[in-house]
mmCIF file with all atom_site columns, C-alpha atoms in Angstrom:
data_model
loop_
_atom_site.group_PDB
_atom_site.id
_atom_site.type_symbol
_atom_site.label_atom_id
_atom_site.label_alt_id
_atom_site.label_comp_id
_atom_site.label_asym_id
_atom_site.label_entity_id
_atom_site.label_seq_id
_atom_site.pdbx_PDB_ins_code
_atom_site.Cartn_x
_atom_site.Cartn_y
_atom_site.Cartn_z
_atom_site.occupancy
_atom_site.B_iso_or_equiv
_atom_site.pdbx_formal_charge
_atom_site.auth_seq_id
_atom_site.auth_comp_id
_atom_site.auth_asym_id
_atom_site.auth_atom_id
_atom_site.pdbx_PDB_model_num
ATOM 1   C CA . UNK A 1 1   ? 72.289 40.802 -112.256 1.00 0.00 ? 1   UNK A CA 1
ATOM 2   C CA . UNK A 1 2   ? 71.264 39.310 -115.558 1.00 0.00 ? 2   UNK A CA 1
ATOM 3   C CA . UNK A 1 3   ? 69.532 42.559 -116.647 1.00 0.00 ? 3   UNK A CA 1
ATOM 4   C CA . UNK A 1 4   ? 70.106 46.188 -115.636 1.00 0.00 ? 4   UNK A CA 1
ATOM 5   C CA . UNK A 1 5   ? 66.777 47.574 -116.883 1.00 0.00 ? 5   UNK A CA 1
ATOM 6   C CA . UNK A 1 6   ? 63.434 45.957 -116.025 1.00 0.00 ? 6   UNK A CA 1
ATOM 7   C CA . UNK A 1 7   ? 60.225 47.070 -117.745 1.00 0.00 ? 7   UNK A CA 1
ATOM 8   C CA . UNK A 1 8   ? 57.123 46.037 -115.767 1.00 0.00 ? 8   UNK A CA 1
ATOM 9   C CA . UNK A 1 9   ? 53.542 45.844 -116.972 1.00 0.00 ? 9   UNK A CA 1
ATOM 10  C CA . UNK A 1 10  ? 50.950 46.816 -114.326 1.00 0.00 ? 10  UNK A CA 1
ATOM 11  C CA . UNK A 1 11  ? 47.609 45.027 -114.666 1.00 0.00 ? 11  UNK A CA 1
ATOM 12  C CA . UNK A 1 12  ? 47.699 41.362 -113.681 1.00 0.00 ? 12  UNK A CA 1
ATOM 13  C CA . UNK A 1 13  ? 51.469 41.637 -113.359 1.00 0.00 ? 13  UNK A CA 1
ATOM 14  C CA . UNK A 1 14  ? 51.948 43.918 -110.339 1.00 0.00 ? 14  UNK A CA 1
ATOM 15  C CA . UNK A 1 15  ? 48.338 44.740 -109.473 1.00 0.00 ? 15  UNK A CA 1
ATOM 16  C CA . UNK A 1 16  ? 45.329 42.426 -109.419 1.00 0.00 ? 16  UNK A CA 1
ATOM 17  C CA . UNK A 1 17  ? 43.262 43.993 -112.176 1.00 0.00 ? 17  UNK A CA 1
ATOM 18  C CA . UNK A 1 18  ? 40.690 41.209 -112.189 1.00 0.00 ? 18  UNK A CA 1
ATOM 19  C CA . UNK A 1 19  ? 39.769 42.005 -108.577 1.00 0.00 ? 19  UNK A CA 1
ATOM 20  C CA . UNK A 1 20  ? 39.743 45.770 -109.211 1.00 0.00 ? 20  UNK A CA 1
ATOM 21  C CA . UNK A 1 21  ? 37.567 45.370 -112.294 1.00 0.00 ? 21  UNK A CA 1
ATOM 22  C CA . UNK A 1 22  ? 35.036 43.140 -110.530 1.00 0.00 ? 22  UNK A CA 1
ATOM 23  C CA . UNK A 1 23  ? 34.737 45.532 -107.583 1.00 0.00 ? 23  UNK A CA 1
ATOM 24  C CA . UNK A 1 24  ? 34.313 48.523 -109.891 1.00 0.00 ? 24  UNK A CA 1
ATOM 25  C CA . UNK A 1 25  ? 31.640 46.809 -111.988 1.00 0.00 ? 25  UNK A CA 1
ATOM 26  C CA . UNK A 1 26  ? 29.701 45.729 -108.905 1.00 0.00 ? 26  UNK A CA 1
ATOM 27  C CA . UNK A 1 27  ? 29.820 49.280 -107.515 1.00 0.00 ? 27  UNK A CA 1
ATOM 28  C CA . UNK A 1 28  ? 28.731 50.706 -110.866 1.00 0.00 ? 28  UNK A CA 1
ATOM 29  C CA . UNK A 1 29  ? 25.698 48.410 -111.098 1.00 0.00 ? 29  UNK A CA 1
ATOM 30  C CA . UNK A 1 30  ? 24.755 49.216 -107.502 1.00 0.00 ? 30  UNK A CA 1
ATOM 31  C CA . UNK A 1 31  ? 25.003 52.931 -108.257 1.00 0.00 ? 31  UNK A CA 1
ATOM 32  C CA . UNK A 1 32  ? 22.682 52.484 -111.233 1.00 0.00 ? 32  UNK A CA 1
ATOM 33  C CA . UNK A 1 33  ? 20.271 50.308 -109.247 1.00 0.00 ? 33  UNK A CA 1
ATOM 34  C CA . UNK A 1 34  ? 20.798 47.372 -111.590 1.00 0.00 ? 34  UNK A CA 1
ATOM 35  C CA . UNK A 1 35  ? 21.242 43.698 -110.659 1.00 0.00 ? 35  UNK A CA 1
ATOM 36  C CA . UNK A 1 36  ? 24.800 42.434 -111.123 1.00 0.00 ? 36  UNK A CA 1
ATOM 37  C CA . UNK A 1 37  ? 25.470 38.794 -112.009 1.00 0.00 ? 37  UNK A CA 1
ATOM 38  C CA . UNK A 1 38  ? 28.465 36.699 -113.008 1.00 0.00 ? 38  UNK A CA 1
ATOM 39  C CA . UNK A 1 39  ? 26.975 36.310 -116.501 1.00 0.00 ? 39  UNK A CA 1
ATOM 40  C CA . UNK A 1 40  ? 26.856 40.084 -116.918 1.00 0.00 ? 40  UNK A CA 1
ATOM 41  C CA . UNK A 1 41  ? 30.431 40.390 -115.689 1.00 0.00 ? 41  UNK A CA 1
ATOM 42  C CA . UNK A 1 42  ? 31.532 37.752 -118.203 1.00 0.00 ? 42  UNK A CA 1
ATOM 43  C CA . UNK A 1 43  ? 29.722 39.551 -121.030 1.00 0.00 ? 43  UNK A CA 1
ATOM 44  C CA . UNK A 1 44  ? 31.297 42.885 -120.097 1.00 0.00 ? 44  UNK A CA 1
ATOM 45  C CA . UNK A 1 45  ? 34.759 41.319 -120.111 1.00 0.00 ? 45  UNK A CA 1
ATOM 46  C CA . UNK A 1 46  ? 34.160 39.869 -123.583 1.00 0.00 ? 46  UNK A CA 1
ATOM 47  C CA . UNK A 1 47  ? 33.116 43.286 -124.908 1.00 0.00 ? 47  UNK A CA 1
ATOM 48  C CA . UNK A 1 48  ? 35.957 45.080 -123.138 1.00 0.00 ? 48  UNK A CA 1
ATOM 49  C CA . UNK A 1 49  ? 38.698 42.633 -124.124 1.00 0.00 ? 49  UNK A CA 1
ATOM 50  C CA . UNK A 1 50  ? 37.623 42.715 -127.767 1.00 0.00 ? 50  UNK A CA 1
ATOM 51  C CA . UNK A 1 51  ? 37.912 46.502 -127.767 1.00 0.00 ? 51  UNK A CA 1
ATOM 52  C CA . UNK A 1 52  ? 41.353 46.478 -126.122 1.00 0.00 ? 52  UNK A CA 1
ATOM 53  C CA . UNK A 1 53  ? 42.542 43.936 -128.711 1.00 0.00 ? 53  UNK A CA 1
ATOM 54  C CA . UNK A 1 54  ? 41.357 46.363 -131.383 1.00 0.00 ? 54  UNK A CA 1
ATOM 55  C CA . UNK A 1 55  ? 43.335 49.076 -129.588 1.00 0.00 ? 55  UNK A CA 1
ATOM 56  C CA . UNK A 1 56  ? 46.505 46.956 -129.597 1.00 0.00 ? 56  UNK A CA 1
ATOM 57  C CA . UNK A 1 57  ? 46.225 46.482 -133.362 1.00 0.00 ? 57  UNK A CA 1
ATOM 58  C CA . UNK A 1 58  ? 45.485 50.151 -134.002 1.00 0.00 ? 58  UNK A CA 1
ATOM 59  C CA . UNK A 1 59  ? 41.876 49.556 -135.104 1.00 0.00 ? 59  UNK A CA 1
ATOM 60  C CA . UNK A 1 60  ? 40.489 51.669 -132.247 1.00 0.00 ? 60  UNK A CA 1
ATOM 61  C CA . UNK A 1 61  ? 41.759 54.680 -130.361 1.00 0.00 ? 61  UNK A CA 1
ATOM 62  C CA . UNK A 1 62  ? 41.939 54.610 -126.566 1.00 0.00 ? 62  UNK A CA 1
ATOM 63  C CA . UNK A 1 63  ? 39.017 57.044 -126.391 1.00 0.00 ? 63  UNK A CA 1
ATOM 64  C CA . UNK A 1 64  ? 36.922 54.793 -128.619 1.00 0.00 ? 64  UNK A CA 1
ATOM 65  C CA . UNK A 1 65  ? 37.702 51.827 -126.376 1.00 0.00 ? 65  UNK A CA 1
ATOM 66  C CA . UNK A 1 66  ? 36.885 53.367 -123.014 1.00 0.00 ? 66  UNK A CA 1
ATOM 67  C CA . UNK A 1 67  ? 34.201 55.876 -123.956 1.00 0.00 ? 67  UNK A CA 1
ATOM 68  C CA . UNK A 1 68  ? 32.211 53.432 -126.065 1.00 0.00 ? 68  UNK A CA 1
ATOM 69  C CA . UNK A 1 69  ? 32.498 50.164 -124.174 1.00 0.00 ? 69  UNK A CA 1
ATOM 70  C CA . UNK A 1 70  ? 29.606 50.655 -121.761 1.00 0.00 ? 70  UNK A CA 1
ATOM 71  C CA . UNK A 1 71  ? 27.286 51.782 -124.530 1.00 0.00 ? 71  UNK A CA 1
ATOM 72  C CA . UNK A 1 72  ? 28.164 48.629 -126.487 1.00 0.00 ? 72  UNK A CA 1
ATOM 73  C CA . UNK A 1 73  ? 27.844 46.435 -123.401 1.00 0.00 ? 73  UNK A CA 1
ATOM 74  C CA . UNK A 1 74  ? 24.483 47.751 -122.180 1.00 0.00 ? 74  UNK A CA 1
ATOM 75  C CA . UNK A 1 75  ? 23.119 47.651 -125.723 1.00 0.00 ? 75  UNK A CA 1
ATOM 76  C CA . UNK A 1 76  ? 23.525 43.870 -125.535 1.00 0.00 ? 76  UNK A CA 1
ATOM 77  C CA . UNK A 1 77  ? 21.400 43.973 -122.366 1.00 0.00 ? 77  UNK A CA 1
ATOM 78  C CA . UNK A 1 78  ? 18.767 46.118 -124.126 1.00 0.00 ? 78  UNK A CA 1
ATOM 79  C CA . UNK A 1 79  ? 19.459 48.903 -121.644 1.00 0.00 ? 79  UNK A CA 1
ATOM 80  C CA . UNK A 1 80  ? 20.203 52.390 -122.926 1.00 0.00 ? 80  UNK A CA 1
ATOM 81  C CA . UNK A 1 81  ? 22.869 54.386 -121.069 1.00 0.00 ? 81  UNK A CA 1
ATOM 82  C CA . UNK A 1 82  ? 25.073 57.425 -121.520 1.00 0.00 ? 82  UNK A CA 1
ATOM 83  C CA . UNK A 1 83  ? 28.270 55.545 -122.321 1.00 0.00 ? 83  UNK A CA 1
ATOM 84  C CA . UNK A 1 84  ? 30.600 58.409 -121.398 1.00 0.00 ? 84  UNK A CA 1
ATOM 85  C CA . UNK A 1 85  ? 28.864 59.061 -118.063 1.00 0.00 ? 85  UNK A CA 1
ATOM 86  C CA . UNK A 1 86  ? 29.031 55.349 -117.235 1.00 0.00 ? 86  UNK A CA 1
ATOM 87  C CA . UNK A 1 87  ? 32.723 55.292 -118.103 1.00 0.00 ? 87  UNK A CA 1
ATOM 88  C CA . UNK A 1 88  ? 33.420 58.239 -115.823 1.00 0.00 ? 88  UNK A CA 1
ATOM 89  C CA . UNK A 1 89  ? 31.563 56.622 -112.930 1.00 0.00 ? 89  UNK A CA 1
ATOM 90  C CA . UNK A 1 90  ? 33.298 53.282 -113.515 1.00 0.00 ? 90  UNK A CA 1
ATOM 91  C CA . UNK A 1 91  ? 36.687 55.005 -113.687 1.00 0.00 ? 91  UNK A CA 1
ATOM 92  C CA . UNK A 1 92  ? 36.179 56.551 -110.249 1.00 0.00 ? 92  UNK A CA 1
ATOM 93  C CA . UNK A 1 93  ? 35.474 53.115 -108.788 1.00 0.00 ? 93  UNK A CA 1
ATOM 94  C CA . UNK A 1 94  ? 38.373 51.506 -110.674 1.00 0.00 ? 94  UNK A CA 1
ATOM 95  C CA . UNK A 1 95  ? 40.794 54.153 -109.413 1.00 0.00 ? 95  UNK A CA 1
ATOM 96  C CA . UNK A 1 96  ? 40.316 52.711 -105.927 1.00 0.00 ? 96  UNK A CA 1
ATOM 97  C CA . UNK A 1 97  ? 41.425 49.218 -106.975 1.00 0.00 ? 97  UNK A CA 1
ATOM 98  C CA . UNK A 1 98  ? 45.053 48.772 -106.030 1.00 0.00 ? 98  UNK A CA 1
ATOM 99  C CA . UNK A 1 99  ? 45.251 45.241 -104.635 1.00 0.00 ? 99  UNK A CA 1
ATOM 100 C CA . UNK A 1 100 ? 48.760 43.876 -105.053 1.00 0.00 ? 100 UNK A CA 1
ATOM 101 C CA . UNK A 1 101 ? 49.263 40.675 -107.008 1.00 0.00 ? 101 UNK A CA 1
ATOM 102 C CA . UNK A 1 102 ? 51.028 38.268 -104.686 1.00 0.00 ? 102 UNK A CA 1
ATOM 103 C CA . UNK A 1 103 ? 54.192 39.722 -103.159 1.00 0.00 ? 103 UNK A CA 1
ATOM 104 C CA . UNK A 1 104 ? 54.715 42.227 -105.955 1.00 0.00 ? 104 UNK A CA 1
ATOM 105 C CA . UNK A 1 105 ? 55.699 45.069 -103.616 1.00 0.00 ? 105 UNK A CA 1
ATOM 106 C CA . UNK A 1 106 ? 58.462 43.022 -102.011 1.00 0.00 ? 106 UNK A CA 1
ATOM 107 C CA . UNK A 1 107 ? 59.667 41.845 -105.433 1.00 0.00 ? 107 UNK A CA 1
ATOM 108 C CA . UNK A 1 108 ? 59.802 45.414 -106.731 1.00 0.00 ? 108 UNK A CA 1
ATOM 109 C CA . UNK A 1 109 ? 61.558 46.673 -103.603 1.00 0.00 ? 109 UNK A CA 1
ATOM 110 C CA . UNK A 1 110 ? 64.193 43.955 -104.017 1.00 0.00 ? 110 UNK A CA 1
ATOM 111 C CA . UNK A 1 111 ? 64.968 44.627 -107.674 1.00 0.00 ? 111 UNK A CA 1
ATOM 112 C CA . UNK A 1 112 ? 64.888 48.414 -107.301 1.00 0.00 ? 112 UNK A CA 1
ATOM 113 C CA . UNK A 1 113 ? 68.143 48.026 -105.380 1.00 0.00 ? 113 UNK A CA 1
ATOM 114 C CA . UNK A 1 114 ? 69.761 46.066 -108.208 1.00 0.00 ? 114 UNK A CA 1
ATOM 115 C CA . UNK A 1 115 ? 68.421 47.534 -111.481 1.00 0.00 ? 115 UNK A CA 1
ATOM 116 C CA . UNK A 1 116 ? 66.533 50.457 -113.011 1.00 0.00 ? 116 UNK A CA 1
ATOM 117 C CA . UNK A 1 117 ? 62.787 49.801 -113.001 1.00 0.00 ? 117 UNK A CA 1
ATOM 118 C CA . UNK A 1 118 ? 60.226 51.305 -115.382 1.00 0.00 ? 118 UNK A CA 1
ATOM 119 C CA . UNK A 1 119 ? 56.462 50.903 -115.767 1.00 0.00 ? 119 UNK A CA 1
ATOM 120 C CA . UNK A 1 120 ? 55.133 50.276 -119.285 1.00 0.00 ? 120 UNK A CA 1
ATOM 121 C CA . UNK A 1 121 ? 51.353 50.057 -119.430 1.00 0.00 ? 121 UNK A CA 1
ATOM 122 C CA . UNK A 1 122 ? 48.436 50.357 -121.813 1.00 0.00 ? 122 UNK A CA 1
ATOM 123 C CA . UNK A 1 123 ? 45.780 52.298 -119.985 1.00 0.00 ? 123 UNK A CA 1
ATOM 124 C CA . UNK A 1 124 ? 44.525 55.583 -118.632 1.00 0.00 ? 124 UNK A CA 1
ATOM 125 C CA . UNK A 1 125 ? 47.238 57.719 -117.071 1.00 0.00 ? 125 UNK A CA 1
ATOM 126 C CA . UNK A 1 126 ? 45.268 59.130 -114.128 1.00 0.00 ? 126 UNK A CA 1
ATOM 127 C CA . UNK A 1 127 ? 44.004 55.685 -113.163 1.00 0.00 ? 127 UNK A CA 1
ATOM 128 C CA . UNK A 1 128 ? 47.378 53.966 -113.368 1.00 0.00 ? 128 UNK A CA 1
ATOM 129 C CA . UNK A 1 129 ? 49.249 56.650 -111.438 1.00 0.00 ? 129 UNK A CA 1
ATOM 130 C CA . UNK A 1 130 ? 46.676 56.645 -108.620 1.00 0.00 ? 130 UNK A CA 1
ATOM 131 C CA . UNK A 1 131 ? 46.675 52.861 -108.330 1.00 0.00 ? 131 UNK A CA 1
ATOM 132 C CA . UNK A 1 132 ? 50.474 52.715 -108.328 1.00 0.00 ? 132 UNK A CA 1
ATOM 133 C CA . UNK A 1 133 ? 50.655 55.436 -105.692 1.00 0.00 ? 133 UNK A CA 1
ATOM 134 C CA . UNK A 1 134 ? 48.001 53.866 -103.466 1.00 0.00 ? 134 UNK A CA 1
ATOM 135 C CA . UNK A 1 135 ? 49.705 50.467 -103.681 1.00 0.00 ? 135 UNK A CA 1
ATOM 136 C CA . UNK A 1 136 ? 53.039 52.090 -102.627 1.00 0.00 ? 136 UNK A CA 1
ATOM 137 C CA . UNK A 1 137 ? 54.746 50.791 -105.786 1.00 0.00 ? 137 UNK A CA 1
ATOM 138 C CA . UNK A 1 138 ? 55.270 54.158 -107.456 1.00 0.00 ? 138 UNK A CA 1
ATOM 139 C CA . UNK A 1 139 ? 58.472 55.351 -105.687 1.00 0.00 ? 139 UNK A CA 1
ATOM 140 C CA . UNK A 1 140 ? 60.472 52.369 -106.910 1.00 0.00 ? 140 UNK A CA 1
ATOM 141 C CA . UNK A 1 141 ? 60.169 53.215 -110.608 1.00 0.00 ? 141 UNK A CA 1
ATOM 142 C CA . UNK A 1 142 ? 62.313 55.672 -112.560 1.00 0.00 ? 142 UNK A CA 1
ATOM 143 C CA . UNK A 1 143 ? 59.477 56.488 -114.989 1.00 0.00 ? 143 UNK A CA 1
ATOM 144 C CA . UNK A 1 144 ? 55.880 55.445 -115.620 1.00 0.00 ? 144 UNK A CA 1
ATOM 145 C CA . UNK A 1 145 ? 55.133 55.219 -119.338 1.00 0.00 ? 145 UNK A CA 1
ATOM 146 C CA . UNK A 1 146 ? 51.403 55.017 -120.106 1.00 0.00 ? 146 UNK A CA 1
ATOM 147 C CA . UNK A 1 147 ? 50.037 54.522 -123.616 1.00 0.00 ? 147 UNK A CA 1
ATOM 148 C CA . UNK A 1 148 ? 47.646 57.459 -123.181 1.00 0.00 ? 148 UNK A CA 1
ATOM 149 C CA . UNK A 1 149 ? 50.637 59.797 -122.787 1.00 0.00 ? 149 UNK A CA 1
ATOM 150 C CA . UNK A 1 150 ? 52.689 58.391 -125.660 1.00 0.00 ? 150 UNK A CA 1
ATOM 151 C CA . UNK A 1 151 ? 50.075 58.292 -128.412 1.00 0.00 ? 151 UNK A CA 1
ATOM 152 C CA . UNK A 1 152 ? 51.015 54.655 -129.008 1.00 0.00 ? 152 UNK A CA 1
ATOM 153 C CA . UNK A 1 153 ? 50.443 51.365 -127.227 1.00 0.00 ? 153 UNK A CA 1
ATOM 154 C CA . UNK A 1 154 ? 52.118 48.042 -126.665 1.00 0.00 ? 154 UNK A CA 1
ATOM 155 C CA . UNK A 1 155 ? 52.980 46.125 -128.828 1.00 0.00 ? 155 UNK A CA 1
ATOM 156 C CA . UNK A 1 156 ? 53.665 49.031 -131.234 1.00 0.00 ? 156 UNK A CA 1
ATOM 157 C CA . UNK A 1 157 ? 57.368 49.679 -131.801 1.00 0.00 ? 157 UNK A CA 1
ATOM 158 C CA . UNK A 1 158 ? 56.674 53.421 -131.418 1.00 0.00 ? 158 UNK A CA 1
ATOM 159 C CA . UNK A 1 159 ? 55.624 52.841 -127.802 1.00 0.00 ? 159 UNK A CA 1
ATOM 160 C CA . UNK A 1 160 ? 58.967 51.227 -127.097 1.00 0.00 ? 160 UNK A CA 1
ATOM 161 C CA . UNK A 1 161 ? 60.924 53.874 -128.976 1.00 0.00 ? 161 UNK A CA 1
ATOM 162 C CA . UNK A 1 162 ? 59.230 56.458 -126.749 1.00 0.00 ? 162 UNK A CA 1
ATOM 163 C CA . UNK A 1 163 ? 60.115 54.351 -123.695 1.00 0.00 ? 163 UNK A CA 1
ATOM 164 C CA . UNK A 1 164 ? 63.730 53.844 -124.714 1.00 0.00 ? 164 UNK A CA 1
ATOM 165 C CA . UNK A 1 165 ? 64.166 57.594 -125.174 1.00 0.00 ? 165 UNK A CA 1
ATOM 166 C CA . UNK A 1 166 ? 63.335 57.937 -121.464 1.00 0.00 ? 166 UNK A CA 1
ATOM 167 C CA . UNK A 1 167 ? 66.063 55.508 -120.376 1.00 0.00 ? 167 UNK A CA 1
ATOM 168 C CA . UNK A 1 168 ? 69.581 56.977 -120.022 1.00 0.00 ? 168 UNK A CA 1
ATOM 169 C CA . UNK A 1 169 ? 72.376 54.882 -121.560 1.00 0.00 ? 169 UNK A CA 1
ATOM 170 C CA . UNK A 1 170 ? 69.990 52.165 -122.670 1.00 0.00 ? 170 UNK A CA 1
ATOM 171 C CA . UNK A 1 171 ? 71.532 48.777 -123.351 1.00 0.00 ? 171 UNK A CA 1
ATOM 172 C CA . UNK A 1 172 ? 68.898 46.652 -125.087 1.00 0.00 ? 172 UNK A CA 1
ATOM 173 C CA . UNK A 1 173 ? 70.871 43.473 -124.453 1.00 0.00 ? 173 UNK A CA 1
ATOM 174 C CA . UNK A 1 174 ? 70.460 44.099 -120.714 1.00 0.00 ? 174 UNK A CA 1
ATOM 175 C CA . UNK A 1 175 ? 66.796 45.150 -120.883 1.00 0.00 ? 175 UNK A CA 1
ATOM 176 C CA . UNK A 1 176 ? 63.801 42.874 -120.339 1.00 0.00 ? 176 UNK A CA 1
ATOM 177 C CA . UNK A 1 177 ? 60.014 43.354 -120.255 1.00 0.00 ? 177 UNK A CA 1
ATOM 178 C CA . UNK A 1 178 ? 57.905 41.459 -117.702 1.00 0.00 ? 178 UNK A CA 1
ATOM 179 C CA . UNK A 1 179 ? 54.182 41.051 -118.258 1.00 0.00 ? 179 UNK A CA 1
ATOM 180 C CA . UNK A 1 180 ? 51.182 38.766 -118.450 1.00 0.00 ? 180 UNK A CA 1
ATOM 181 C CA . UNK A 1 181 ? 50.019 39.512 -122.009 1.00 0.00 ? 181 UNK A CA 1
ATOM 182 C CA . UNK A 1 182 ? 51.461 37.614 -124.945 1.00 0.00 ? 182 UNK A CA 1
ATOM 183 C CA . UNK A 1 183 ? 49.889 39.984 -127.456 1.00 0.00 ? 183 UNK A CA 1
ATOM 184 C CA . UNK A 1 184 ? 51.038 43.286 -125.923 1.00 0.00 ? 184 UNK A CA 1
ATOM 185 C CA . UNK A 1 185 ? 53.942 42.683 -123.503 1.00 0.00 ? 185 UNK A CA 1
ATOM 186 C CA . UNK A 1 186 ? 55.713 39.758 -125.141 1.00 0.00 ? 186 UNK A CA 1
ATOM 187 C CA . UNK A 1 187 ? 54.980 40.692 -128.754 1.00 0.00 ? 187 UNK A CA 1
ATOM 188 C CA . UNK A 1 188 ? 55.966 44.256 -127.914 1.00 0.00 ? 188 UNK A CA 1
ATOM 189 C CA . UNK A 1 189 ? 59.279 43.122 -126.483 1.00 0.00 ? 189 UNK A CA 1
ATOM 190 C CA . UNK A 1 190 ? 59.928 41.012 -129.563 1.00 0.00 ? 190 UNK A CA 1
ATOM 191 C CA . UNK A 1 191 ? 59.112 43.985 -131.803 1.00 0.00 ? 191 UNK A CA 1
ATOM 192 C CA . UNK A 1 192 ? 61.511 46.127 -129.774 1.00 0.00 ? 192 UNK A CA 1
ATOM 193 C CA . UNK A 1 193 ? 64.240 43.458 -129.896 1.00 0.00 ? 193 UNK A CA 1
ATOM 194 C CA . UNK A 1 194 ? 64.547 42.993 -126.147 1.00 0.00 ? 194 UNK A CA 1
ATOM 195 C CA . UNK A 1 195 ? 64.181 39.897 -123.979 1.00 0.00 ? 195 UNK A CA 1
ATOM 196 C CA . UNK A 1 196 ? 60.781 39.019 -122.553 1.00 0.00 ? 196 UNK A CA 1
ATOM 197 C CA . UNK A 1 197 ? 59.453 37.341 -119.416 1.00 0.00 ? 197 UNK A CA 1
ATOM 198 C CA . UNK A 1 198 ? 55.902 36.027 -119.599 1.00 0.00 ? 198 UNK A CA 1
ATOM 199 C CA . UNK A 1 199 ? 54.035 35.781 -116.307 1.00 0.00 ? 199 UNK A CA 1
ATOM 200 C CA . UNK A 1 200 ? 51.635 32.884 -116.821 1.00 0.00 ? 200 UNK A CA 1
ATOM 201 C CA . UNK A 1 201 ? 49.954 31.420 -113.732 1.00 0.00 ? 201 UNK A CA 1
ATOM 202 C CA . UNK A 1 202 ? 48.462 28.566 -115.786 1.00 0.00 ? 202 UNK A CA 1
ATOM 203 C CA . UNK A 1 203 ? 50.060 26.177 -118.247 1.00 0.00 ? 203 UNK A CA 1
ATOM 204 C CA . UNK A 1 204 ? 49.086 27.060 -121.839 1.00 0.00 ? 204 UNK A CA 1
ATOM 205 C CA . UNK A 1 205 ? 46.588 24.601 -123.329 1.00 0.00 ? 205 UNK A CA 1
ATOM 206 C CA . UNK A 1 206 ? 47.808 25.082 -126.912 1.00 0.00 ? 206 UNK A CA 1
ATOM 207 C CA . UNK A 1 207 ? 51.211 25.705 -128.523 1.00 0.00 ? 207 UNK A CA 1
ATOM 208 C CA . UNK A 1 208 ? 52.279 29.337 -128.283 1.00 0.00 ? 208 UNK A CA 1
ATOM 209 C CA . UNK A 1 209 ? 52.133 31.507 -131.397 1.00 0.00 ? 209 UNK A CA 1
ATOM 210 C CA . UNK A 1 210 ? 54.402 34.018 -129.651 1.00 0.00 ? 210 UNK A CA 1
ATOM 211 C CA . UNK A 1 211 ? 57.492 32.697 -127.880 1.00 0.00 ? 211 UNK A CA 1
ATOM 212 C CA . UNK A 1 212 ? 58.779 34.586 -124.812 1.00 0.00 ? 212 UNK A CA 1
ATOM 213 C CA . UNK A 1 213 ? 62.438 34.435 -123.801 1.00 0.00 ? 213 UNK A CA 1
ATOM 214 C CA . UNK A 1 214 ? 61.471 33.188 -120.337 1.00 0.00 ? 214 UNK A CA 1
ATOM 215 C CA . UNK A 1 215 ? 58.304 32.042 -118.564 1.00 0.00 ? 215 UNK A CA 1
ATOM 216 C CA . UNK A 1 216 ? 57.451 32.316 -114.866 1.00 0.00 ? 216 UNK A CA 1
ATOM 217 C CA . UNK A 1 217 ? 54.437 31.197 -112.818 1.00 0.00 ? 217 UNK A CA 1
ATOM 218 C CA . UNK A 1 218 ? 54.655 33.980 -110.221 1.00 0.00 ? 218 UNK A CA 1
ATOM 219 C CA . UNK A 1 219 ? 56.671 37.154 -109.739 1.00 0.00 ? 219 UNK A CA 1
ATOM 220 C CA . UNK A 1 220 ? 58.721 35.547 -106.967 1.00 0.00 ? 220 UNK A CA 1
ATOM 221 C CA . UNK A 1 221 ? 60.277 33.315 -109.641 1.00 0.00 ? 221 UNK A CA 1
ATOM 222 C CA . UNK A 1 222 ? 62.227 36.405 -110.756 1.00 0.00 ? 222 UNK A CA 1
ATOM 223 C CA . UNK A 1 223 ? 64.551 36.001 -107.778 1.00 0.00 ? 223 UNK A CA 1
ATOM 224 C CA . UNK A 1 224 ? 66.128 32.848 -109.199 1.00 0.00 ? 224 UNK A CA 1
ATOM 225 C CA . UNK A 1 225 ? 65.700 33.753 -112.867 1.00 0.00 ? 225 UNK A CA 1
ATOM 226 C CA . UNK A 1 226 ? 67.449 37.113 -112.681 1.00 0.00 ? 226 UNK A CA 1
ATOM 227 C CA . UNK A 1 227 ? 70.141 36.301 -110.129 1.00 0.00 ? 227 UNK A CA 1
#
């Protein structure tokens, strides 16, 4: 095997976060008796993604991101809500979203027999653990490292230092991170001086500002890449 330690992102790498998010938002709007449209979903994603980018750069804490996003979003719709209560309701719906991305379970089962697998994810610990358990992915990983538990987030070097401390006999030359985000997964791997695999279903439209070690279109491409 080309690598002995594989670090996997979760959302839109192993699990279909886009589907889980859409289902949770629809359920939340139904609970509140509000009409849900594609335009509102798009606006929410813009607000949410901007806040998570601020989290990645250290401009916002995780609590500021998740506990304030619905207040900021509904303010744009001229609708006043209790942001924290909305977050808690949304989180309950999101916890149920564990749709696998492609054949991710089979891919993970295959590589768990050949290497040590770890989860590295920016997110909420309770949510990620439940989704990993419900999707039957959890048993194949040695550790699940969630930003909420570390006090740091990808791409911060401190997140990776925390992760590496959890890996016995770490060999960075034989360690690789696999994820869909250039700004957190790939930049984080570069910061940590390990190889990177960018999962990109679509061809980039512009030159990359961040260069991954490898690129794949789907997780199944790992079979040939890592053999």
